[in-house]
C-alpha cells in the first residue's frame, strides 16, 4: 500500500513535470536545435563588385556532407547555388548565376554556408533563401544593389527671376540606383527650399534626378547641390558660386526696381500736367472772388495776394489798366519761369531716363552674353554627357558580350564534362560487363571441371563396380567347379547308382537281357 502511495506521489510529480516540461520542451528544442542565422539588415552591394551573403549555422557543425540550398523564390529555376554530396551542382543553377555563385568550402566544416556572388548586377537584387533541408532550417537575406558609376551632379543656370531679383539654378544627376534624394544647400550648409525633385528611370534601371531652386541675393551665393542615398551612404555634390552681378541685373535699388522707361515717361508727363493744372487753377482763383476760408494754410500766401488783387480790382478799377497789364505780365512771366524750370526738370529727367535706358541696354546685352555663354556651356556639358553615355553603353555592351561568351564557354565546358562523364560511365559499364562475362566463364569452367571430376569419380566407381563384378564373375566359376565336383560327385553317384540299378535290373531280369 505504501508503494501505491509513492506511485501516487510519482504520478503527481510527473504530472507536474509534464505540465512544466511542455513549457520547457520547446525552449530546449529551441536551444538545442542548431539554427541558421542570416543578417537582419539588407546587404548592400555595388554593381560590378563582389559581395558575400552571410548565413551560418549556430551552434556550428560540419555541414560539408549535407545538402545546402541557396535559392531565390521568385526565380525560375530558383537555384542560385546547390551543394549536394560535396559537389556544386552547376546544372541545377539558374543560368544567370553560372560562374558567379560559390560557397566558402573551407568554412563548411564550421557551419558557415555564406554565399559569394561575383560581379553583382542590378537584376541580382531581391530576397535570397539559405536553406539546409536536413535540418529544415532557413534564413532569408535581402540584397540591395547600388549603382556603381554615379557621377557628380551638374548645375546649370536655368532662368533669371526678375520679380524677386533671383537666379533659378537647375541641378541634374544621372546613373543612380536605388533612387537617391537631392538637396540644395547654401554656403552655411542650410537647406534651401527648392521645387520638387523630378525622378526619371532609364531603360538601364538607373534613376536620373533633377531639381530647380531660386536663389536670392540674401542667400550666401555659394550654392551646393547634393545627391545622396541614405541606405548606401553614397553621395555626390557640386558647388556653384553665383557672381553678385547676376543679382544686380534688374538694379538693386528698390525705388527704380519697378521703373520701366514707359512708366518713367508717364510720371514726368503727369508731373507736368499737374503743374500746368495748378497754374491754371491759380489763375482761375485770381479771377474768382475769395470764397474759401482763410485757414487753408497751403494757400495762405496766395489768398492774401488774391485779396490784394481784389481790393485793387474793387478800389483801383478806375485807375490805369496798365498796372493790371503789368501785373498780368508779371504773372505770366512767373508762370513761364516755372514752366522753364519744369522743362529743365523734364530735360534732366529725360537725360536720366536716357542714361537709365543705356544702362539697361548694357545690362541686357551683358545678360544676353551670359545666357549665350551659359547655353554654350550647357551644350558642351550635354555633348560631354552624351559621349560619356555612349562610352558607358559601349562598355556595358562589351561587358554583356564578355559575360555572354563566358557563359557560353561555361555551357560548352559543362557539355564536354557531361560527355566525358557519359563516356566514363560507358567505359565503366563495359569493364563491368567484361568482368562479369569473365566471371561467368570461370564459373562455367569450374562447373565443367566439377562435372568432369564427377564423371571421373563416377567412372572410377563404375570401374570399381565392374572390377568387383568381374571378381564376382571370377569367383562364380569356382563355385561352379565345386558344383561340378558336386555334380560330378552326384553324377558319379548317379552313375554308380545307375550302374547299381543296371546291375540290379540285370540281376532282376537276366531273361530280357538274353532276348
Ligand atoms: C563565413 O565565411 C566568410 C568567408 O570566409 C566570412 O567572411 C564570414 O565572416 C564567415 N562567417 C562566420 C559567421 O564565421
Ligand atoms: C563653397 O562652399 C563649399 C563648402 O560648402 C566649399 O568647399 C567651397 O570652397 C566654397 N566655395 C566658395 C567659392 O566659397
Ligand atoms: C552610413 O553612415 C552611418 C553614419 O555614418 C552609419 O551609421 C551607417 O552604418 C552607414 N551605413 C552603411 C550602409 O554604410
Coordinates of C-alpha atoms and ligand atoms in Angstrom, one line a residue:
X1 CA 0.0 0.0 0.0
X2 CA 2.9 2.3 0.7
X3 CA 4.1 1.7 -2.9
X4 CA 0.8 2.8 -4.4
X5 CA 1.2 5.9 -2.3
X6 CA 4.6 6.6 -3.7
X7 CA 3.2 5.8 -7.1
X8 CA 0.5 8.4 -6.5
X9 CA 3.2 10.9 -5.5
X10 CA 5.2 10.0 -8.5
X11 CA 2.2 10.4 -10.7
X12 CA 1.6 13.8 -9.2
X13 CA 5.2 14.7 -9.8
X14 CA 5.3 13.5 -13.3
X15 CA 2.0 15.4 -14.0
X16 CA 3.8 18.5 -12.6
X17 CA 6.8 17.7 -14.7
X18 CA 4.7 17.2 -17.8
X19 CA 2.9 20.4 -17.3
X20 CA 6.2 22.2 -16.9
X21 CA 8.1 20.2 -19.5
X22 CA 5.6 21.2 -22.1
X23 CA 6.7 24.7 -21.4
X24 CA 10.3 23.8 -21.2
X25 CA 10.5 21.4 -24.1
X26 CA 10.1 24.0 -26.9
X27 CA 12.7 26.1 -25.2
X28 CA 15.0 23.2 -25.0
X29 CA 14.4 22.4 -28.7
X30 CA 14.9 26.0 -29.4
X31 CA 18.3 26.0 -27.7
X32 CA 19.5 22.5 -28.7
X33 CA 18.5 22.5 -32.3
X34 CA 21.0 24.3 -34.5
X35 CA 19.6 27.3 -36.3
X36 CA 20.6 29.2 -39.5
X37 CA 21.4 32.8 -38.9
X38 CA 21.3 35.5 -41.6
X39 CA 21.8 39.3 -41.3
X40 CA 18.7 41.3 -40.2
X41 CA 19.7 44.3 -42.3
X42 CA 19.7 44.3 -46.1
X43 CA 23.0 43.6 -47.7
X44 CA 24.0 46.4 -49.9
X45 CA 26.2 45.6 -52.9
X46 CA 27.7 47.8 -55.5
X47 CA 27.0 46.9 -59.1
X48 CA 30.0 45.3 -60.7
X49 CA 31.7 44.3 -57.4
X50 CA 31.7 41.1 -55.4
X51 CA 29.6 40.5 -52.3
X52 CA 29.2 37.9 -49.6
X53 CA 25.7 36.9 -48.4
X54 CA 26.3 35.8 -44.8
X55 CA 24.5 32.7 -43.4
X56 CA 25.8 30.3 -40.8
X57 CA 24.6 27.5 -38.5
X58 CA 24.6 28.1 -34.7
X59 CA 26.0 26.2 -33.0
X60 CA 28.5 25.5 -35.7
X61 CA 28.8 22.0 -37.0
X62 CA 30.2 20.4 -40.1
X63 CA 27.7 20.7 -43.0
X64 CA 30.0 19.8 -45.8
X65 CA 28.2 16.4 -46.3
X66 CA 24.7 17.9 -46.1
X67 CA 22.6 19.4 -48.9
X68 CA 22.8 23.2 -48.9
X69 CA 20.4 25.3 -51.0
X70 CA 20.7 28.9 -52.0
X71 CA 17.6 30.0 -53.8
X72 CA 15.6 33.0 -54.9
X73 CA 11.9 32.0 -54.6
X74 CA 10.9 34.5 -57.4
X75 CA 13.2 33.0 -60.0
X76 CA 12.7 30.0 -62.3
X77 CA 14.9 28.0 -62.0
X78 CA 15.2 29.2 -58.4
X79 CA 18.6 27.8 -57.6
X80 CA 21.4 30.3 -57.1
X81 CA 23.6 27.6 -55.7
X82 CA 23.1 23.9 -54.9
X83 CA 25.5 21.8 -52.9
X84 CA 24.8 18.1 -52.7
X85 CA 27.1 15.2 -51.7
X86 CA 30.0 17.5 -51.5
X87 CA 29.5 18.9 -55.0
X88 CA 28.4 22.1 -56.7
X89 CA 25.6 21.0 -59.0
X90 CA 26.0 23.6 -61.8
X91 CA 23.3 22.0 -63.9
X92 CA 20.6 23.0 -61.5
X93 CA 21.6 26.6 -61.3
X94 CA 19.7 29.5 -62.8
X95 CA 21.8 30.4 -65.9
X96 CA 22.3 34.0 -64.7
X97 CA 24.3 32.7 -61.7
X98 CA 26.5 30.2 -63.6
X99 CA 30.1 31.1 -62.8
X100 CA 29.1 33.8 -60.3
X101 CA 28.0 32.0 -57.2
X102 CA 30.1 29.9 -54.8
X103 CA 30.4 28.8 -51.2
X104 CA 33.4 29.1 -49.0
X105 CA 34.1 25.4 -49.0
X106 CA 36.7 25.6 -46.2
X107 CA 34.2 27.3 -44.0
X108 CA 31.5 24.5 -44.3
X109 CA 33.1 22.5 -41.5
X110 CA 32.3 25.3 -39.1
X111 CA 28.7 25.6 -40.3
X112 CA 29.4 28.7 -42.4
X113 CA 27.2 28.5 -45.5
X114 CA 27.8 32.1 -46.7
X115 CA 27.4 32.6 -50.4
X116 CA 29.8 34.6 -52.6
X117 CA 28.4 36.4 -55.5
X118 CA 30.7 37.8 -58.1
X119 CA 30.2 40.9 -60.4
X120 CA 26.8 41.8 -58.9
X121 CA 24.2 43.0 -61.4
X122 CA 21.1 45.2 -60.7
X123 CA 19.0 42.2 -61.5
X124 CA 20.5 40.3 -58.6
X125 CA 18.6 42.5 -56.2
X126 CA 16.0 40.6 -54.2
X127 CA 15.3 38.0 -51.5
X128 CA 17.7 35.1 -51.1
X129 CA 16.9 31.9 -49.1
X130 CA 19.7 30.0 -47.4
X131 CA 18.3 26.5 -46.6
X132 CA 19.5 23.2 -45.1
X133 CA 16.9 20.5 -45.9
X134 CA 18.4 18.0 -43.4
X135 CA 17.7 20.4 -40.6
X136 CA 14.7 22.1 -42.1
X137 CA 16.4 25.4 -41.3
X138 CA 16.2 28.5 -43.4
X139 CA 17.3 32.2 -43.3
X140 CA 16.3 35.0 -45.7
X141 CA 18.8 37.6 -46.9
X142 CA 17.7 40.8 -48.7
X143 CA 20.2 42.1 -51.3
X144 CA 20.1 45.7 -52.5
X145 CA 22.3 46.6 -55.5
X146 CA 23.5 50.2 -55.6
X147 CA 24.7 51.6 -58.9
X148 CA 28.4 51.8 -59.0
X149 CA 29.0 54.6 -61.5
X150 CA 27.3 57.6 -60.1
X151 CA 28.7 60.9 -61.3
X152 CA 28.7 64.4 -59.7
X153 CA 25.6 66.4 -60.3
X154 CA 25.6 69.2 -62.9
X155 CA 24.4 72.6 -62.0
X156 CA 23.2 75.0 -64.7
X157 CA 21.6 78.4 -64.8
X158 CA 18.0 77.8 -65.8
X159 CA 16.5 81.3 -65.6
X160 CA 16.6 84.8 -64.1
X161 CA 13.6 85.7 -61.9
X162 CA 13.4 89.4 -62.3
X163 CA 10.4 89.8 -60.0
X164 CA 12.5 88.9 -56.9
X165 CA 15.9 89.6 -58.5
X166 CA 16.7 85.9 -58.1
X167 CA 18.6 83.3 -60.1
X168 CA 17.0 80.0 -61.0
X169 CA 19.5 77.1 -60.9
X170 CA 18.9 73.6 -62.1
X171 CA 20.8 70.5 -60.8
X172 CA 20.7 67.1 -62.5
X173 CA 22.4 63.8 -61.7
X174 CA 22.0 60.5 -63.7
X175 CA 23.0 56.9 -63.1
X176 CA 21.7 56.3 -59.6
X177 CA 20.3 53.1 -58.0
X178 CA 18.4 52.9 -55.7
X179 CA 16.6 56.2 -56.0
X180 CA 18.5 59.0 -54.3
X181 CA 17.4 62.3 -52.8
X182 CA 18.5 65.7 -54.0
X183 CA 19.3 68.6 -51.6
X184 CA 20.1 72.2 -52.2
X185 CA 22.3 73.9 -49.5
X186 CA 23.5 77.4 -49.1
X187 CA 27.1 78.5 -48.2
X188 CA 26.4 77.9 -44.5
X189 CA 25.1 74.4 -45.1
X190 CA 21.4 75.4 -44.6
X191 CA 18.8 73.6 -46.6
X192 CA 17.2 75.7 -49.3
X193 CA 13.6 75.1 -50.2
X194 CA 13.5 74.0 -53.8
X195 CA 11.0 72.8 -56.3
X196 CA 10.0 69.1 -56.4
X197 CA 12.7 66.6 -57.3
X198 CA 11.9 65.1 -60.7
X199 CA 12.9 61.4 -61.0
X200 CA 13.3 59.5 -64.3
X201 CA 14.0 55.8 -64.5
X202 CA 16.0 54.9 -67.6
X203 CA 16.0 51.7 -69.6
X204 CA 19.1 50.6 -67.6
X205 CA 17.0 50.7 -64.4
X206 CA 19.0 53.7 -63.2
X207 CA 17.5 56.9 -61.9
X208 CA 18.1 60.4 -63.0
X209 CA 17.1 63.1 -60.6
X210 CA 16.8 66.8 -61.2
X211 CA 15.5 69.8 -59.3
X212 CA 15.3 73.6 -59.6
X213 CA 15.9 76.2 -56.9
X214 CA 15.5 80.0 -56.9
X215 CA 18.4 81.7 -55.2
X216 CA 18.0 85.3 -53.9
X217 CA 20.8 87.7 -53.2
X218 CA 20.2 87.3 -49.5
X219 CA 21.3 83.7 -49.7
X220 CA 25.0 83.3 -49.5
X221 CA 25.9 82.9 -53.1
X222 CA 27.9 79.7 -52.7
X223 CA 25.3 77.1 -53.5
X224 CA 25.7 73.3 -53.3
X225 CA 23.6 70.6 -55.0
X226 CA 23.9 67.3 -53.1
X227 CA 22.6 63.9 -54.3
X228 CA 22.7 61.2 -51.7
X229 CA 21.5 57.7 -51.0
X230 CA 20.6 57.2 -47.4
X231 CA 21.0 53.4 -47.2
X232 CA 24.2 53.1 -49.1
X233 CA 25.9 56.3 -47.7
X234 CA 26.8 57.3 -51.3
X235 CA 26.7 60.9 -52.1
X236 CA 27.9 63.4 -54.7
X237 CA 27.8 67.1 -54.6
X238 CA 28.7 70.1 -56.8
X239 CA 29.2 73.7 -55.7
X240 CA 28.5 76.8 -57.7
X241 CA 29.4 80.3 -57.0
X242 CA 26.8 82.8 -58.3
X243 CA 28.6 86.1 -59.1
X244 CA 27.0 89.0 -57.4
X245 CA 26.3 91.0 -60.6
X246 CA 23.9 88.2 -61.6
X247 CA 21.6 89.6 -59.0
X248 CA 22.2 93.2 -60.0
X249 CA 20.8 92.9 -63.5
X250 CA 17.4 94.4 -62.7
X251 CA 19.2 97.0 -60.5
X252 CA 19.2 96.5 -56.8
X253 CA 17.7 99.9 -55.8
X254 CA 14.1 99.2 -54.9
X255 CA 12.8 102.7 -56.0
X256 CA 13.9 102.1 -59.5
X257 CA 13.2 98.4 -59.4
X258 CA 9.8 98.8 -61.0
X259 CA 10.6 101.7 -63.3
X260 CA 10.4 100.8 -66.9
X261 CA 11.1 103.6 -69.4
X262 CA 7.4 103.9 -70.2
X263 CA 6.4 104.4 -66.6
X264 CA 9.1 106.9 -66.1
X265 CA 7.8 108.9 -69.0
X266 CA 4.3 108.7 -67.7
X267 CA 5.4 110.0 -64.4
X268 CA 7.1 113.0 -65.9
X269 CA 4.0 113.7 -68.1
X270 CA 1.8 113.5 -65.0
X271 CA 4.1 115.9 -63.1
X272 CA 3.9 118.4 -66.0
X273 CA 0.2 118.1 -66.3
X274 CA -0.3 118.6 -62.6
X275 CA 1.9 121.7 -62.6
X276 CA 0.0 123.1 -65.5
X277 CA -3.2 122.3 -63.8
X278 CA -2.1 124.0 -60.7
X279 CA -1.0 127.2 -62.5
X280 CA -4.3 127.3 -64.3
X281 CA -6.2 126.9 -61.1
X282 CA -4.2 129.6 -59.5
X283 CA -5.1 131.9 -62.3
X284 CA -8.8 130.9 -62.1
X285 CA -8.7 131.6 -58.4
X286 CA -7.3 135.0 -59.1
X287 CA -10.3 135.7 -61.3
X288 CA -12.8 134.5 -58.8
X289 CA -13.8 136.1 -55.5
X290 CA -12.2 134.7 -52.5
X291 CA -14.9 132.4 -51.0
X292 CA -12.7 130.0 -49.3
X293 CA -11.9 130.2 -45.6
X294 CA -8.6 131.8 -44.7
X295 CA -7.5 128.9 -42.5
X296 CA -6.4 126.8 -45.5
X297 CA -2.7 127.0 -44.8
X298 CA -1.3 125.9 -48.0
X299 CA -3.0 128.7 -49.8
X300 CA -2.4 131.4 -47.3
X301 CA 0.1 133.4 -49.3
X302 CA -2.0 133.0 -52.5
X303 CA -5.2 134.1 -50.8
X304 CA -3.6 137.2 -49.3
X305 CA -2.4 138.1 -52.7
X306 CA -5.8 137.4 -54.1
X307 CA -7.3 139.7 -51.5
X308 CA -5.0 142.4 -52.5
X309 CA -5.8 141.9 -56.1
X310 CA -9.5 142.0 -55.3
X311 CA -9.1 145.2 -53.4
X312 CA -7.1 146.6 -56.2
X313 CA -9.8 145.5 -58.6
X314 CA -12.5 146.9 -56.4
X315 CA -10.9 150.1 -55.4
X316 CA -8.5 150.9 -58.2
X317 CA -10.7 149.9 -61.0
X318 CA -10.8 153.3 -62.5
X319 CA -7.0 153.6 -62.2
X320 CA -5.0 152.7 -65.3
X321 CA -5.3 149.3 -66.7
X322 CA -1.6 149.5 -67.4
X323 CA -0.8 148.4 -63.9
X324 CA -3.1 145.5 -64.3
X325 CA -1.5 144.6 -67.5
X326 CA 1.9 144.7 -65.9
X327 CA 0.8 142.5 -63.1
X328 CA -0.7 140.2 -65.6
X329 CA 2.6 140.1 -67.5
X330 CA 4.5 139.6 -64.3
X331 CA 2.3 136.7 -63.5
X332 CA 2.7 135.3 -67.0
X333 CA 6.5 135.6 -66.7
X334 CA 6.4 133.9 -63.4
X335 CA 4.4 131.1 -64.9
X336 CA 6.8 130.9 -67.9
X337 CA 9.7 130.8 -65.5
X338 CA 8.1 127.9 -63.6
X339 CA 7.4 126.3 -67.0
X340 CA 11.0 126.7 -68.0
X341 CA 12.1 125.3 -64.7
X342 CA 9.7 122.4 -65.3
X343 CA 11.1 122.0 -68.8
X344 CA 14.6 121.9 -67.4
X345 CA 13.5 119.3 -64.9
X346 CA 11.9 117.4 -67.7
X347 CA 15.1 117.5 -69.8
X348 CA 17.1 116.4 -66.8
X349 CA 14.7 113.6 -66.2
X350 CA 14.8 112.7 -69.8
X351 CA 18.6 112.6 -69.7
X352 CA 18.4 110.4 -66.7
X353 CA 15.9 108.3 -68.5
X354 CA 18.3 108.0 -71.4
X355 CA 21.1 107.1 -69.1
X356 CA 19.0 104.5 -67.4
X357 CA 17.9 103.1 -70.8
X358 CA 21.5 102.9 -71.9
X359 CA 22.5 101.2 -68.7
X360 CA 19.6 98.8 -69.1
X361 CA 20.6 98.1 -72.6
X362 CA 24.2 97.4 -71.5
X363 CA 23.0 95.1 -68.8
X364 CA 20.6 93.4 -71.1
X365 CA 23.5 92.9 -73.6
X366 CA 25.6 91.6 -70.7
X367 CA 22.8 89.3 -69.7
X368 CA 22.4 88.0 -73.2
X369 CA 26.1 87.3 -73.5
X370 CA 26.0 85.5 -70.2
X371 CA 23.0 83.5 -71.3
X372 CA 24.7 82.7 -74.5
X373 CA 27.8 81.6 -72.7
X374 CA 25.6 79.5 -70.4
X375 CA 23.8 77.8 -73.2
X376 CA 27.2 77.1 -74.8
X377 CA 28.4 75.6 -71.6
X378 CA 25.3 73.6 -71.2
X379 CA 25.6 72.4 -74.8
X380 CA 29.2 71.4 -74.2
X381 CA 28.2 69.6 -71.0
X382 CA 25.4 67.9 -72.8
X383 CA 27.8 66.8 -75.5
X384 CA 30.2 65.5 -73.0
X385 CA 27.5 63.8 -71.2
X386 CA 26.3 62.2 -74.4
X387 CA 29.8 61.0 -75.3
X388 CA 30.2 59.7 -71.7
X389 CA 26.9 57.9 -72.0
X390 CA 27.9 56.4 -75.3
X391 CA 31.1 55.2 -73.8
X392 CA 29.2 53.8 -70.9
X393 CA 26.8 52.0 -73.3
X394 CA 29.8 50.6 -75.3
X395 CA 31.4 49.4 -72.1
X396 CA 28.1 47.8 -71.0
X397 CA 27.6 46.1 -74.3
X398 CA 31.2 44.8 -74.2
X399 CA 30.6 43.6 -70.7
X400 CA 27.5 41.9 -71.8
X401 CA 29.3 40.3 -74.7
X402 CA 32.1 39.1 -72.4
X403 CA 29.7 37.6 -69.8
X404 CA 27.7 36.0 -72.7
X405 CA 30.8 34.4 -74.1
X406 CA 31.9 33.4 -70.6
X407 CA 28.5 31.7 -70.0
X408 CA 28.8 30.2 -73.5
X409 CA 32.2 28.8 -72.6
X410 CA 30.9 27.5 -69.3
X411 CA 28.0 25.9 -71.1
X412 CA 30.3 24.2 -73.5
X413 CA 32.5 23.1 -70.6
X414 CA 29.5 21.6 -69.0
X415 CA 28.5 19.8 -72.2
X416 CA 32.0 18.4 -72.5
X417 CA 32.1 17.4 -68.9
X418 CA 28.8 15.6 -69.3
X419 CA 30.1 13.9 -72.4
X420 CA 33.2 12.8 -70.7
X421 CA 31.1 11.6 -67.8
X422 CA 28.9 9.6 -70.0
X423 CA 31.9 8.1 -71.8
X424 CA 33.4 7.3 -68.4
X425 CA 30.2 5.7 -67.4
X426 CA 30.1 3.6 -70.6
X427 CA 33.7 2.5 -70.1
X428 CA 32.9 1.6 -66.6
X429 CA 29.8 -0.4 -67.6
X430 CA 31.8 -2.1 -70.4
X431 CA 34.5 -3.0 -68.0
X432 CA 32.0 -4.4 -65.6
X433 CA 30.3 -6.4 -68.3
X434 CA 33.7 -7.8 -69.3
X435 CA 34.4 -8.7 -65.7
X436 CA 31.0 -10.3 -65.4
X437 CA 31.5 -12.4 -68.6
X438 CA 34.9 -13.5 -67.3
X439 CA 33.4 -14.4 -64.0
X440 CA 30.7 -16.4 -65.9
X441 CA 33.4 -18.1 -68.0
X442 CA 35.3 -19.0 -64.8
X443 CA 32.1 -20.3 -63.3
X444 CA 31.4 -22.4 -66.4
X445 CA 35.0 -23.8 -66.3
X446 CA 34.7 -24.7 -62.7
X447 CA 31.4 -26.2 -63.3
X448 CA 32.8 -28.2 -66.2
X449 CA 35.7 -29.3 -64.1
X450 CA 33.4 -30.3 -61.4
X451 CA 31.3 -32.3 -63.8
X452 CA 34.5 -33.8 -65.2
X453 CA 35.5 -34.7 -61.7
X454 CA 32.1 -36.1 -61.0
X455 CA 32.2 -38.1 -64.2
X456 CA 35.7 -39.3 -63.4
X457 CA 34.7 -40.3 -60.0
X458 CA 31.6 -42.0 -61.5
X459 CA 33.9 -43.7 -64.0
X460 CA 36.1 -44.8 -61.2
X461 CA 33.1 -46.1 -59.3
X462 CA 31.9 -47.8 -62.4
X463 CA 35.4 -49.3 -62.9
X464 CA 35.5 -50.5 -59.3
X465 CA 32.0 -51.8 -59.7
X466 CA 33.0 -53.6 -62.8
X467 CA 36.1 -54.9 -61.2
X468 CA 34.1 -56.1 -58.4
X469 CA 31.6 -57.7 -60.8
X470 CA 34.5 -59.2 -62.6
X471 CA 35.9 -60.5 -59.4
X472 CA 32.5 -61.8 -58.6
X473 CA 32.3 -63.3 -62.0
X474 CA 35.7 -64.9 -61.5
X475 CA 34.6 -66.1 -58.2
X476 CA 31.4 -67.5 -59.8
X477 CA 33.2 -70.4 -61.8
X478 CA 35.0 -71.6 -58.6
X479 CA 31.5 -72.1 -57.3
X480 CA 30.6 -74.0 -60.4
X481 CA 33.7 -76.2 -60.1
X482 CA 32.5 -77.0 -56.6
X483 CA 29.2 -77.6 -58.1
X484 CA 30.8 -79.5 -60.9
X485 CA 32.6 -81.6 -58.4
X486 CA 29.4 -81.8 -56.6
X487 CA 27.7 -82.6 -59.9
X488 CA 30.4 -84.9 -60.9
X489 CA 30.1 -86.5 -57.5
X490 CA 26.4 -86.6 -57.8
X491 CA 26.9 -87.8 -61.5
X492 CA 29.3 -90.4 -60.2
X493 CA 26.9 -91.3 -57.5
X494 CA 24.1 -91.3 -60.2
X495 CA 26.3 -93.4 -62.4
X496 CA 27.2 -95.6 -59.7
X497 CA 23.6 -95.7 -58.8
X498 CA 22.7 -96.4 -62.4
X499 CA 25.3 -99.0 -62.6
X500 CA 24.0 -100.4 -59.4
X501 CA 20.4 -100.2 -60.7
X502 CA 21.6 -101.7 -64.0
X503 CA 23.3 -104.4 -62.1
X504 CA 20.2 -104.6 -60.0
X505 CA 18.0 -104.8 -63.1
X506 CA 20.4 -107.2 -64.8
X507 CA 20.2 -109.2 -61.9
X508 CA 16.4 -108.8 -61.8
X509 CA 15.8 -109.5 -65.5
X510 CA 18.5 -111.6 -67.0
X511 CA 15.9 -113.0 -69.4
X512 CA 15.2 -109.9 -71.0
X513 CA 18.9 -109.3 -71.5
X514 CA 19.2 -112.6 -73.2
X515 CA 16.5 -111.9 -75.6
Ligands
LIG1 C1 31.9 32.8 -43.1 O1 32.9 32.8 -44.1 C2 33.1 34.1 -44.7 C3 34.2 33.9 -45.8 O2 35.4 33.4 -45.2 C4 33.5 35.2 -43.7 O3 33.6 36.4 -44.3 C5 32.4 35.2 -42.6 O4 32.8 36.1 -41.6 C6 32.2 33.8 -42.0 N1 31.1 33.9 -41.1 C7 31.2 33.4 -39.9 C8 30.0 33.5 -39.0 O5 32.2 32.9 -39.5
LIG2 C1 31.6 76.8 -51.1 O1 31.3 76.0 -50.0 C2 32.0 74.8 -50.0 C3 31.5 74.0 -48.8 O2 30.2 74.2 -48.5 C4 33.5 75.0 -50.1 O3 34.1 73.7 -50.2 C5 33.8 75.8 -51.3 O4 35.2 76.0 -51.2 C6 33.1 77.1 -51.2 N1 33.4 77.8 -52.4 C7 33.5 79.1 -52.4 C8 33.8 79.7 -53.8 O5 33.3 79.8 -51.4
LIG3 C1 26.1 55.1 -43.1 O1 26.7 56.0 -42.3 C2 26.1 56.0 -41.0 C3 26.8 57.1 -40.1 O2 27.9 57.5 -40.7 C4 26.4 54.6 -40.3 O3 25.8 54.5 -39.1 C5 25.8 53.6 -41.2 O4 26.1 52.3 -40.7 C6 26.3 53.7 -42.6 N1 25.6 52.7 -43.5 C7 26.2 52.0 -44.4 C8 25.3 51.0 -45.2 O5 27.4 52.0 -44.6

